[in-house]
Amino acid sequence: MLAEKNILIGVTGGIAAYKIVEVASRLKKSGANVRVMMTKNATEFVSPRTFQEITGNAVSVEMFGDAANFHVAHISLADFADAILIAPATANFLAKMAHGICDDLLTTTVLACDKKILVSPSMNTKMFDNPATQANLEILKSRGVKILEPATGNLACGTSGKGRLPEPIEICAELEKIFDSGTLAGKKILVTAGGTVEAIDPVRYIGNRSSGRMGCEIAKSAAEAGAEVTLIAGKIEVEPPKNVTVIRVESAIKMREEILKIFDSVDAVIMSAAVADFRVKNPAAQKIKKSDETLTLELVKNPDILRELGTLKKNQILVGFAAETQNILDYATKKLVEKNLNFIVANDVTAEGAGFSVPTNIASIIWRDGNVENFPKMKKSELAEKIIERVANLLDEKKFFPVNDV
Ligand code: CTP
């Protein structure tokens, strides 16, 4: 994927700069045309000559020095690059980059570049955790800069913690990813997350234990795979991912309304929301005062949104979830068929390491032909990737089930 690509590596002044020699070498071996730009401080750690020998190209350091036949170095190298990798990125460099300061060749080049940028921070844990650094990283992320999280381990300053530069092979893999337009490029995916909130009165509601973690991870994974993602979220305990359109709803009725507005235009729906099956028939307009010893609420059935989508679907892929506490396979299979889904993700919410509010899940994917994939306990983010991988395959193969295949 990196063959023929023009990669500009910006090396800043951190001890991990030596690891970038291997990064440059790997990129060169994979067929990329690599140029290196160093800050003055970086040259204290590694000689420009080392990078020059490895890449076969002159290394730029000085703003006004010999820039190896480039007339305006910061513009020409910014134009040359298909992507820029900044590694290691010091706290100082991140701060300058976040605020558009350009006081040397590298900061100026980065500001003049509208291509993809991958930043690999490396520093002392306290510097990394400092709210100033974290805020700068947030600014960069919000502008579409990809940040490679530092690894945890022994640091050059003699301490141990988060802040190590990841291994060269990981940096190269991450760089490859930014050229991958993704398995869902050009696809529109609708994901629902969290629990619906059904009003009792202006103060109270009927809710459920869904945290929205799984749905948010799925939305994130779909966006990373290149899809245009809409996340319709009920009550969630986590931050929705960036780069997705978020529509917040409360009730099942509202969630249905928002889903139906865009259902025709999407390629797949992944319904991970915990939709309340019942709502209060007549929510009180004013706060209910305690009076009698008991209070009776009349509940009426909510629409089964997924079932309705199953009857409406044309070419869309439909994925459901079944959060069960017993007879998981039987109940989930019944939902898979009755709701006309392509596959269903089932899990036992009472199992340790699965279910609500935990970052892991133990799930099975059940297919229409009876095939069952049982996964071990894994992070919700990993399960999300598996789900997205399968949705992408289905969209790719156009293995659609006939309409009304119930
Ligand atoms: N679902 C939905 N609308 C509802 C209830 C559920 O769209 N009113 C969706 C969920 O988002 C999930 C799937 O249907 O993807 C299965 O939900 P679940 O609550 O497990 O099943 P129910 O059909 O509600 O059946 P039961 O509660 O009786 O187990």
Coordinates of C-alpha atoms and ligand atoms in Angstrom, one line a residue:
M1 CA 0.0 0.0 0.0
L2 CA 2.9 2.3 0.6
A3 CA 4.6 1.6 -2.7
E4 CA 5.2 4.7 -4.7
K5 CA 3.8 6.9 -1.9
N6 CA 5.7 10.0 -1.0
I7 CA 6.2 10.1 2.7
L8 CA 7.6 13.0 4.6
I9 CA 8.9 12.0 8.1
G10 CA 9.2 14.8 10.6
V11 CA 11.5 13.9 13.4
T12 CA 11.4 16.1 16.5
G13 CA 13.7 16.2 19.5
G14 CA 13.0 13.2 21.6
I15 CA 15.2 10.3 22.6
A16 CA 13.0 7.9 20.6
A17 CA 14.3 9.6 17.4
Y18 CA 16.7 6.7 17.0
K19 CA 13.7 4.3 16.4
I20 CA 12.7 6.4 13.4
V21 CA 15.8 5.2 11.6
E22 CA 14.2 1.8 11.4
V23 CA 10.8 3.4 10.5
A24 CA 12.5 5.2 7.5
S25 CA 14.2 2.0 6.5
R26 CA 11.0 -0.1 6.6
L27 CA 9.1 2.5 4.6
K28 CA 11.9 2.7 2.0
K29 CA 11.9 -1.1 1.7
S30 CA 8.1 -1.1 1.2
G31 CA 8.6 1.0 -1.9
A32 CA 7.8 4.4 -0.5
N33 CA 9.7 7.5 -1.5
V34 CA 10.9 8.8 1.9
R35 CA 12.1 12.2 2.8
V36 CA 13.1 13.3 6.3
M37 CA 12.8 16.7 7.9
M38 CA 14.3 17.2 11.4
T39 CA 14.0 19.9 14.0
K40 CA 17.3 21.3 15.2
N41 CA 16.8 19.4 18.6
A42 CA 16.2 16.1 16.8
T43 CA 19.7 16.4 15.3
E44 CA 21.1 16.2 18.8
F45 CA 19.8 12.6 19.0
V46 CA 20.4 11.3 15.5
S47 CA 22.6 12.6 12.7
P48 CA 20.8 13.8 9.6
R49 CA 23.4 11.8 7.7
T50 CA 22.0 8.6 9.1
F51 CA 18.6 9.4 7.6
Q52 CA 20.2 10.6 4.4
E53 CA 22.0 7.2 3.9
I54 CA 18.9 5.2 4.7
T55 CA 16.5 7.2 2.5
G56 CA 18.8 8.2 -0.3
N57 CA 17.5 11.7 0.0
A58 CA 18.9 14.9 1.5
V59 CA 17.6 15.7 5.0
S60 CA 16.1 19.1 5.6
V61 CA 16.7 20.9 8.9
E62 CA 17.3 24.6 8.3
M63 CA 14.5 27.0 7.3
F64 CA 16.9 29.0 5.2
G65 CA 19.7 26.5 4.5
D66 CA 20.3 24.3 1.5
A67 CA 17.0 22.5 1.0
A68 CA 18.2 20.0 -1.5
N69 CA 17.1 21.7 -4.7
F70 CA 13.7 22.7 -3.4
H71 CA 13.0 26.3 -4.0
V72 CA 10.7 27.0 -1.1
A73 CA 11.4 24.0 1.1
H74 CA 8.4 24.1 3.4
I75 CA 6.0 24.5 0.4
S76 CA 7.7 22.0 -1.9
L77 CA 8.0 19.3 0.8
A78 CA 4.4 19.9 1.9
D79 CA 3.3 19.4 -1.7
F80 CA 5.6 16.5 -2.3
A81 CA 4.1 14.5 0.6
D82 CA 1.2 12.2 0.2
A83 CA 1.3 11.9 4.0
I84 CA 3.4 13.3 6.8
L85 CA 4.5 11.2 9.8
I86 CA 5.6 13.2 12.8
A87 CA 7.6 10.8 15.1
P88 CA 8.6 11.1 17.8
A89 CA 6.3 14.1 18.4
T90 CA 7.4 16.0 21.5
A91 CA 5.0 17.9 23.8
N92 CA 6.5 21.1 22.5
F93 CA 5.9 20.2 18.9
L94 CA 2.3 19.1 19.5
A95 CA 1.7 22.5 21.2
K96 CA 3.1 24.4 18.3
M97 CA 1.2 22.3 15.8
A98 CA -2.1 22.7 17.6
H99 CA -1.7 26.5 17.7
G100 CA -0.3 27.0 14.2
I101 CA 3.0 28.3 15.4
C102 CA 5.6 27.9 12.7
D103 CA 9.1 28.9 13.9
D104 CA 11.2 26.3 12.1
L105 CA 11.1 24.3 8.9
L106 CA 9.0 21.4 10.2
T107 CA 6.3 23.4 11.9
T108 CA 6.1 25.6 8.8
T109 CA 5.8 22.6 6.5
V110 CA 3.1 21.0 8.6
L111 CA 1.1 24.2 8.5
A112 CA 1.5 24.4 4.8
C113 CA 0.4 20.8 4.3
D114 CA -3.2 19.8 3.6
K115 CA -2.4 16.0 3.3
K116 CA -3.0 13.3 5.9
I117 CA -0.8 13.6 9.0
L118 CA 0.0 10.9 11.5
V119 CA 1.5 12.0 14.8
S120 CA 3.2 9.6 17.1
P121 CA 3.7 11.4 20.5
S122 CA 6.4 10.2 22.8
M123 CA 7.4 11.8 26.1
N124 CA 7.4 11.4 29.9
T125 CA 4.0 10.2 31.3
K126 CA 3.3 13.3 33.3
M127 CA 4.0 15.5 30.2
F128 CA 1.7 13.3 28.2
D129 CA -1.1 13.3 30.8
N130 CA -0.8 17.0 31.4
P131 CA -4.1 18.7 30.5
A132 CA -2.2 21.1 28.2
T133 CA -0.8 18.2 26.1
Q134 CA -4.2 16.4 26.2
A135 CA -6.0 19.5 25.0
N136 CA -3.5 20.0 22.2
L137 CA -4.1 16.4 21.1
E138 CA -7.8 17.0 21.1
I139 CA -7.4 20.0 18.9
L140 CA -5.3 18.0 16.5
K141 CA -7.8 15.1 16.5
S142 CA -10.7 17.5 15.8
R143 CA -8.8 18.7 12.8
G144 CA -8.5 15.2 11.4
V145 CA -4.9 14.6 12.4
K146 CA -4.4 10.9 13.3
I147 CA -2.8 10.3 16.7
L148 CA -1.0 7.1 17.4
E149 CA -1.4 6.5 21.2
P150 CA 2.0 6.0 22.9
A151 CA 2.8 2.7 24.3
T152 CA 3.3 1.9 28.1
G153 CA 6.6 0.8 29.4
N154 CA 10.0 1.9 30.6
L155 CA 10.8 5.5 29.7
A156 CA 14.2 7.1 29.0
C157 CA 13.7 9.4 32.0
G158 CA 13.9 6.3 34.3
T159 CA 10.3 6.0 35.1
S160 CA 7.7 3.7 33.7
G161 CA 4.3 4.5 32.2
K162 CA 2.5 5.7 29.1
G163 CA 4.7 7.7 26.7
R164 CA 6.9 5.2 24.9
L165 CA 7.1 5.5 21.1
P166 CA 5.4 2.4 19.7
E167 CA 7.6 -0.1 17.8
P168 CA 8.6 0.9 14.3
I169 CA 6.5 -1.9 12.7
E170 CA 3.4 -0.6 14.5
I171 CA 4.1 3.0 13.3
C172 CA 4.5 1.7 9.7
A173 CA 1.2 -0.3 10.0
E174 CA -0.6 2.8 11.2
L175 CA 0.8 4.8 8.4
E176 CA -0.4 2.2 5.9
K177 CA -3.9 2.5 7.4
I178 CA -4.2 6.1 6.5
F179 CA -3.9 5.2 2.8
D180 CA -6.5 2.5 3.2
S181 CA -9.8 4.0 2.0
G182 CA -11.5 1.3 4.0
T183 CA -13.7 -1.7 3.4
L184 CA -16.8 0.5 3.9
A185 CA -15.6 3.5 1.7
G186 CA -18.7 5.1 0.0
K187 CA -21.1 3.2 2.2
K188 CA -23.7 4.8 4.6
I189 CA -24.1 3.0 7.9
L190 CA -26.7 3.7 10.5
V191 CA -25.8 2.6 14.1
T192 CA -28.1 2.9 17.1
A193 CA -26.7 2.9 20.6
G194 CA -27.7 3.2 24.3
G195 CA -31.0 2.8 26.0
T196 CA -34.2 4.6 25.3
V197 CA -35.8 6.8 28.0
E198 CA -39.5 6.5 28.4
A199 CA -41.0 9.4 30.4
I200 CA -43.2 8.8 33.5
D201 CA -43.4 12.5 34.3
P202 CA -41.1 15.5 33.7
V203 CA -38.7 14.2 36.3
R204 CA -38.8 10.4 36.1
Y205 CA -38.4 7.9 33.4
I206 CA -38.2 4.2 32.6
G207 CA -34.8 3.3 31.4
N208 CA -32.4 0.4 31.2
R209 CA -28.8 -0.5 31.9
S210 CA -27.4 0.0 28.4
S211 CA -24.2 2.2 28.5
G212 CA -24.0 2.7 24.7
R213 CA -20.4 1.4 24.7
M214 CA -21.0 -1.3 22.1
G215 CA -22.9 0.9 19.7
C216 CA -20.3 3.7 20.0
E217 CA -17.5 1.3 19.3
I218 CA -19.4 0.0 16.2
A219 CA -20.0 3.5 14.9
K220 CA -16.3 4.3 15.5
S221 CA -15.2 1.1 13.7
A222 CA -17.5 1.8 10.8
A223 CA -16.1 5.3 10.4
E224 CA -12.6 4.0 10.5
A225 CA -13.5 1.6 7.8
G226 CA -14.4 4.6 5.6
A227 CA -18.2 4.6 6.0
E228 CA -20.3 7.7 6.4
V229 CA -21.9 6.9 9.8
T230 CA -25.0 8.2 11.5
L231 CA -25.2 7.3 15.2
I232 CA -28.7 7.5 16.7
A233 CA -28.1 7.5 20.4
G234 CA -30.4 7.2 23.3
K235 CA -29.0 7.5 26.8
I236 CA -25.3 6.7 26.7
E237 CA -22.5 6.8 29.3
V238 CA -19.6 7.3 26.9
E239 CA -18.6 10.1 24.5
P240 CA -19.8 9.4 21.0
P241 CA -17.0 8.9 18.5
K242 CA -15.7 11.8 16.3
N243 CA -16.3 11.8 12.6
V244 CA -19.8 10.4 12.8
T245 CA -23.1 12.3 12.7
V246 CA -24.7 12.0 16.1
I247 CA -28.5 12.3 16.5
R248 CA -29.6 12.2 20.2
V249 CA -33.0 10.9 21.0
E250 CA -34.8 9.9 24.2
S251 CA -37.9 7.7 23.5
A252 CA -38.3 4.6 21.3
I253 CA -40.9 6.6 19.3
K254 CA -38.4 9.3 18.6
M255 CA -35.7 6.8 17.7
R256 CA -38.0 5.1 15.2
E257 CA -38.9 8.5 13.7
E258 CA -35.2 9.4 13.2
I259 CA -34.3 6.0 11.8
L260 CA -37.2 6.0 9.3
K261 CA -36.1 9.4 8.0
I262 CA -32.8 8.0 6.7
F263 CA -33.5 4.2 6.4
D264 CA -34.0 4.3 2.6
S265 CA -30.6 6.0 2.0
V266 CA -28.4 3.7 4.1
D267 CA -26.6 0.5 3.2
A268 CA -26.8 -1.1 6.6
V269 CA -28.3 -0.7 10.0
I270 CA -26.7 -2.1 13.1
M271 CA -29.3 -1.9 15.8
S272 CA -27.4 -2.1 19.1
A273 CA -29.7 0.2 21.0
A274 CA -31.6 -1.2 24.0
V275 CA -35.1 -0.1 22.9
A276 CA -37.7 -0.2 25.7
D277 CA -40.4 -2.6 24.8
F278 CA -43.0 -0.5 26.7
R279 CA -43.7 3.1 27.4
V280 CA -46.0 4.9 29.8
K281 CA -49.4 5.3 28.2
N282 CA -50.0 8.7 29.6
P283 CA -46.9 10.4 31.0
A284 CA -47.9 13.0 33.6
A285 CA -47.5 16.6 32.6
Q286 CA -46.5 17.6 36.1
K287 CA -44.3 15.8 38.6
I288 CA -46.3 13.0 40.2
K289 CA -46.6 13.6 44.0
K290 CA -46.5 10.7 46.4
S291 CA -49.9 10.0 47.7
D292 CA -51.0 6.4 48.0
E293 CA -49.0 3.4 49.1
T294 CA -48.9 2.1 45.5
L295 CA -48.7 3.7 42.1
T296 CA -49.9 2.0 39.0
L297 CA -48.5 3.0 35.6
E298 CA -50.2 1.8 32.5
L299 CA -47.7 0.7 29.9
V300 CA -48.3 0.3 26.2
K301 CA -46.1 -1.6 23.8
N302 CA -43.5 0.4 21.8
P303 CA -43.0 -0.3 18.1
D304 CA -40.5 -3.0 17.4
I305 CA -38.3 -0.8 15.2
L306 CA -36.0 -3.6 13.9
R307 CA -38.9 -5.8 13.0
E308 CA -40.4 -3.0 11.1
L309 CA -37.1 -2.4 9.3
G310 CA -37.1 -6.1 8.4
T311 CA -40.4 -5.7 6.6
L312 CA -39.3 -2.4 4.9
K313 CA -35.8 -3.4 3.8
K314 CA -34.8 -3.5 0.2
N315 CA -31.1 -4.0 -0.2
Q316 CA -30.0 -2.9 3.3
I317 CA -28.0 -5.2 5.6
L318 CA -29.8 -5.5 9.0
V319 CA -27.9 -6.5 12.1
G320 CA -29.6 -7.0 15.4
F321 CA -28.5 -7.6 19.0
A322 CA -30.0 -10.1 21.4
A323 CA -29.1 -9.4 25.0
E324 CA -30.4 -12.5 26.8
T325 CA -30.1 -14.0 30.3
Q326 CA -31.1 -17.6 29.3
N327 CA -31.7 -19.9 26.2
I328 CA -29.5 -17.5 24.3
L329 CA -29.2 -19.4 21.0
D330 CA -32.9 -20.2 20.8
Y331 CA -34.1 -16.7 21.6
A332 CA -31.5 -15.0 19.4
T333 CA -32.3 -17.3 16.4
K334 CA -36.0 -16.5 16.8
K335 CA -35.3 -12.8 16.6
L336 CA -32.9 -13.3 13.7
V337 CA -35.6 -14.9 11.6
E338 CA -38.6 -13.0 12.8
K339 CA -36.9 -9.6 12.3
N340 CA -35.5 -10.6 8.9
L341 CA -31.9 -9.9 9.8
N342 CA -28.7 -10.8 8.1
F343 CA -27.1 -11.8 11.3
I344 CA -27.6 -11.3 15.0
V345 CA -25.1 -10.7 17.8
A346 CA -26.1 -12.5 20.9
N347 CA -24.8 -12.4 24.3
D348 CA -25.5 -13.5 27.9
V349 CA -25.6 -10.2 29.8
T350 CA -25.3 -12.0 33.1
A351 CA -21.9 -13.5 32.2
E352 CA -18.8 -12.0 33.8
G353 CA -17.0 -9.7 31.3
A354 CA -20.1 -9.3 29.2
G355 CA -23.1 -7.0 29.2
F356 CA -23.7 -3.5 30.4
S357 CA -21.1 -0.9 31.5
V358 CA -18.1 -3.2 31.0
P359 CA -15.5 -2.6 28.2
T360 CA -15.6 -6.3 27.2
N361 CA -18.2 -8.7 25.8
I362 CA -18.6 -12.4 25.2
A363 CA -20.7 -12.8 22.1
S364 CA -21.8 -15.1 19.4
I365 CA -22.8 -14.2 15.8
I366 CA -25.7 -16.3 14.5
W367 CA -26.2 -16.6 10.8
R368 CA -29.3 -17.4 8.7
D369 CA -27.9 -20.8 7.7
G370 CA -27.6 -21.8 11.3
N371 CA -23.9 -21.1 11.4
V372 CA -22.8 -19.8 14.8
E373 CA -19.5 -18.0 15.5
N374 CA -18.6 -18.1 19.2
F375 CA -16.1 -15.5 20.2
P376 CA -14.1 -15.5 23.4
K377 CA -14.2 -12.6 25.8
M378 CA -12.9 -9.6 24.0
K379 CA -12.9 -5.8 24.1
K380 CA -16.1 -4.2 22.7
S381 CA -13.9 -2.4 20.2
E382 CA -12.6 -5.8 18.9
L383 CA -16.1 -7.2 18.7
A384 CA -17.1 -4.0 16.9
E385 CA -14.4 -4.6 14.3
K386 CA -15.6 -8.2 13.8
I387 CA -19.2 -7.0 13.2
I388 CA -18.0 -4.3 10.8
E389 CA -15.8 -6.8 8.9
R390 CA -18.9 -9.0 8.4
V391 CA -21.1 -6.1 7.3
A392 CA -18.4 -5.1 4.8
N393 CA -18.2 -8.6 3.5
L394 CA -21.9 -8.8 3.1
L395 CA -22.1 -5.5 1.2
D396 CA -19.2 -6.6 -0.9
E397 CA -20.6 -9.9 -1.8
K398 CA -24.1 -8.5 -2.2
K399 CA -25.4 -11.6 -0.4
F400 CA -28.7 -10.1 0.4
F401 CA -31.5 -12.2 1.7
P402 CA -34.7 -11.8 -0.2
V403 CA -37.2 -9.2 1.0
N404 CA -39.9 -10.7 3.3
D405 CA -37.7 -13.7 3.9
V406 CA -39.4 -14.4 7.2
Ligands
CTP1 N1 -35.4 -3.7 19.1 C1 -36.1 -2.8 18.4 N2 -37.3 -2.3 18.9 C2 -37.8 -2.7 20.0 C3 -37.1 -3.7 20.8 C4 -35.9 -4.2 20.3 O1 -35.6 -2.3 17.3 N3 -38.9 -2.2 20.5 C5 -34.2 -4.3 18.5 C6 -33.0 -4.1 19.4 O2 -32.3 -3.0 19.1 C7 -32.1 -5.4 19.1 C8 -33.2 -6.4 18.7 O3 -34.4 -5.7 18.4 O4 -31.3 -5.2 18.0 C9 -33.5 -7.4 19.8 O5 -33.9 -6.7 21.0 P1 -34.2 -7.4 22.3 O6 -34.6 -6.4 23.3 O7 -33.2 -8.4 22.7 O8 -35.5 -8.3 21.9 P2 -37.0 -8.0 21.8 O9 -37.4 -8.2 20.4 O10 -37.4 -6.7 22.5 O11 -37.5 -9.2 22.7 P3 -37.5 -9.5 24.2 O12 -37.3 -8.2 24.9 O13 -38.8 -10.1 24.5 O14 -36.3 -10.4 24.5

